[in-house]
mmCIF file of C-alpha atoms and ligand atoms in Angstrom:
data_model
loop_
_atom_site.group_PDB
_atom_site.id
_atom_site.type_symbol
_atom_site.label_atom_id
_atom_site.label_comp_id
_atom_site.label_asym_id
_atom_site.label_seq_id
_atom_site.Cartn_x
_atom_site.Cartn_y
_atom_site.Cartn_z
ATOM 1 C CA MET A 225 100.202 111.270 102.011
ATOM 2 C CA HIS A 226 103.135 108.678 103.593
ATOM 3 C CA GLU A 227 104.316 108.060 99.787
ATOM 4 C CA LEU A 228 105.292 111.283 99.435
ATOM 5 C CA SER A 229 107.739 111.302 102.521
ATOM 6 C CA VAL A 230 109.377 108.359 101.259
ATOM 7 C CA THR A 231 109.837 109.162 97.853
ATOM 8 C CA GLN A 232 111.651 112.457 99.292
ATOM 9 C CA GLU A 233 113.634 110.516 101.397
ATOM 10 C CA LEU A 234 114.934 108.066 98.799
ATOM 11 C CA LEU A 235 115.657 111.008 96.460
ATOM 12 C CA GLU A 236 117.665 112.482 99.320
ATOM 13 C CA LEU A 237 119.518 109.146 99.321
ATOM 14 C CA VAL A 238 120.369 109.308 95.365
ATOM 15 C CA GLY A 239 121.872 112.961 96.111
ATOM 16 C CA ARG A 240 123.884 111.387 98.883
ATOM 17 C CA SER A 241 124.680 108.037 96.983
ATOM 18 C CA VAL A 242 125.820 110.044 94.001
ATOM 19 C CA PRO A 243 129.377 111.674 93.509
ATOM 20 C CA GLN A 244 128.984 115.306 93.261
ATOM 21 C CA GLY A 245 128.197 116.965 90.050
ATOM 22 C CA GLN A 246 126.855 113.447 88.630
ATOM 23 C CA LEU A 247 123.710 113.499 89.731
ATOM 24 C CA HIS A 248 122.458 114.886 85.931
ATOM 25 C CA LEU A 249 124.403 111.449 84.758
ATOM 26 C CA VAL A 250 121.504 109.336 86.263
ATOM 27 C CA ARG A 251 119.210 107.313 84.109
ATOM 28 C CA GLU A 252 117.734 104.669 86.722
ATOM 29 C CA ILE A 253 116.936 104.694 89.649
ATOM 30 C CA LYS A 254 115.619 100.737 90.915
ATOM 31 C CA VAL A 255 113.909 100.230 94.043
ATOM 32 C CA ARG A 256 112.904 97.600 95.895
ATOM 33 C CA VAL A 257 109.414 97.850 97.572
ATOM 34 C CA GLY A 258 108.013 95.145 100.020
ATOM 35 C CA MET A 259 104.341 94.750 98.983
ATOM 36 C CA ASN A 260 103.088 94.309 102.875
ATOM 37 C CA GLY A 261 100.737 97.005 101.612
ATOM 38 C CA HIS A 262 102.069 99.782 102.992
ATOM 39 C CA LEU A 263 103.464 101.531 100.133
ATOM 40 C CA LEU A 264 101.582 101.532 96.862
ATOM 41 C CA PRO A 265 103.808 101.452 93.828
ATOM 42 C CA ASP A 266 102.041 103.317 91.865
ATOM 43 C CA SER A 267 101.462 105.803 94.346
ATOM 44 C CA LEU A 268 105.657 106.381 94.553
ATOM 45 C CA GLU A 269 106.030 106.340 90.702
ATOM 46 C CA PHE A 270 103.502 109.648 90.332
ATOM 47 C CA CYS A 271 105.429 110.960 93.681
ATOM 48 C CA TYR A 272 108.746 110.450 91.964
ATOM 49 C CA GLU A 273 107.533 112.143 88.912
ATOM 50 C CA ALA A 274 106.171 114.716 90.509
ATOM 51 C CA ILE A 275 109.299 115.743 92.480
ATOM 52 C CA LYS A 276 112.361 114.712 90.718
ATOM 53 C CA GLY A 277 112.568 117.473 88.854
ATOM 54 C CA GLU A 278 113.501 119.657 92.074
ATOM 55 C CA PHE A 279 116.263 117.115 92.888
ATOM 56 C CA GLY A 280 117.764 117.326 89.350
ATOM 57 C CA LEU A 281 117.046 114.220 88.668
ATOM 58 C CA SER A 282 114.440 115.229 85.561
ATOM 59 C CA ALA A 283 116.350 112.873 83.241
ATOM 60 C CA ALA A 284 115.866 109.375 85.307
ATOM 61 C CA ARG A 285 113.435 106.945 85.551
ATOM 62 C CA MET A 286 112.378 104.892 88.159
ATOM 63 C CA GLU A 287 112.119 101.156 88.438
ATOM 64 C CA ILE A 288 110.011 99.574 91.379
ATOM 65 C CA ILE A 289 111.073 95.818 91.960
ATOM 66 C CA LYS A 290 108.067 94.717 93.845
ATOM 67 C CA ILE A 291 109.279 92.119 96.807
ATOM 68 C CA PRO A 292 106.690 89.665 97.265
ATOM 69 C CA VAL A 293 105.694 89.391 101.362
ATOM 70 C CA THR A 294 106.678 85.381 102.476
ATOM 71 C CA ALA A 295 106.196 83.987 105.890
ATOM 72 C CA ARG A 296 107.031 80.747 107.747
ATOM 73 C CA CYS A 297 104.337 79.258 109.919
ATOM 74 C CA LYS A 298 105.719 78.735 113.258
ATOM 75 C CA THR A 299 103.104 75.829 113.924
ATOM 76 C CA CYS A 300 104.012 73.882 111.439
ATOM 77 C CA GLY A 301 106.943 75.448 109.410
ATOM 78 C CA LEU A 302 105.361 75.893 106.271
ATOM 79 C CA ARG A 303 107.089 78.970 104.019
ATOM 80 C CA PHE A 304 104.368 80.209 101.910
ATOM 81 C CA GLU A 305 103.339 83.859 100.188
ATOM 82 C CA VAL A 306 100.804 85.906 101.568
ATOM 83 C CA GLN A 307 98.601 86.759 99.485
ATOM 84 C CA GLU A 308 95.842 89.866 99.463
ATOM 85 C CA ASN A 309 97.038 90.702 103.074
ATOM 86 C CA ARG A 310 95.979 87.285 104.472
ATOM 87 C CA TYR A 311 98.926 86.421 106.610
ATOM 88 C CA LEU A 312 97.257 83.022 107.649
ATOM 89 C CA CYS A 313 99.374 79.653 106.794
ATOM 90 C CA SER A 314 98.088 77.879 104.007
ATOM 91 C CA ALA A 315 98.137 74.811 104.782
ATOM 92 C CA CYS A 316 97.175 74.274 108.993
ATOM 93 C CA GLY A 317 96.030 78.060 108.900
ATOM 94 C CA SER A 318 97.895 79.113 111.918
ATOM 95 C CA SER A 319 98.334 82.945 112.363
ATOM 96 C CA SER A 320 101.249 82.406 114.186
ATOM 97 C CA LEU A 321 104.199 83.318 111.322
ATOM 98 C CA THR A 322 107.133 84.808 110.812
ATOM 99 C CA VAL A 323 107.438 87.497 108.106
ATOM 100 C CA LEU A 324 110.397 86.773 105.967
ATOM 101 C CA THR A 325 109.925 89.109 103.111
ATOM 102 C CA GLY A 326 107.992 92.087 102.077
ATOM 103 C CA ASN A 327 108.883 94.719 104.584
ATOM 104 C CA GLU A 328 111.717 96.392 102.386
ATOM 105 C CA LEU A 329 112.158 99.896 100.964
ATOM 106 C CA HIS A 330 115.837 100.254 99.555
ATOM 107 C CA LEU A 331 117.441 101.873 97.088
ATOM 108 C CA SER A 332 118.747 99.228 95.039
ATOM 109 C CA GLU A 333 120.844 100.151 92.243
ATOM 110 C CA LEU A 334 121.436 103.580 90.510
ATOM 111 C CA ILE A 335 122.238 103.462 86.887
ATOM 112 C CA LEU A 336 124.530 106.009 85.044
ATOM 113 C CA ASP A 337 125.157 107.437 82.274
ATOM 114 C CA ASP A 338 129.256 107.986 80.925
ATOM 115 C CA GLU A 339 130.448 110.600 80.873
HETATM 116 ZN ZN1 LIG B 550 101.146 75.584 108.825
#
């Protein structure tokens, strides 16, 4: 499952981002995920719940911030949101597009409790 390795990488990144000995203080992890269909938020959530304990993050919840896929048409210049992976300009029907957002996957924020 692709989501599992992605989740492992994210949690390793959390481990490297938090000062030593403070991992148990992490309460929330915010992750920005592009909705290009490569990663399913439900699966990410499932994997996260399954393995967070191994990373010392049992007390932390994950919030997924979904980033819509947007593109700009190279033919007519329209910017629009790509719905259901239909990579066609909604104005002129061109398939010549520049994808602007929707491929993201990164750790956006870590929220720690005060000691
Ligand atoms: Zn167009």
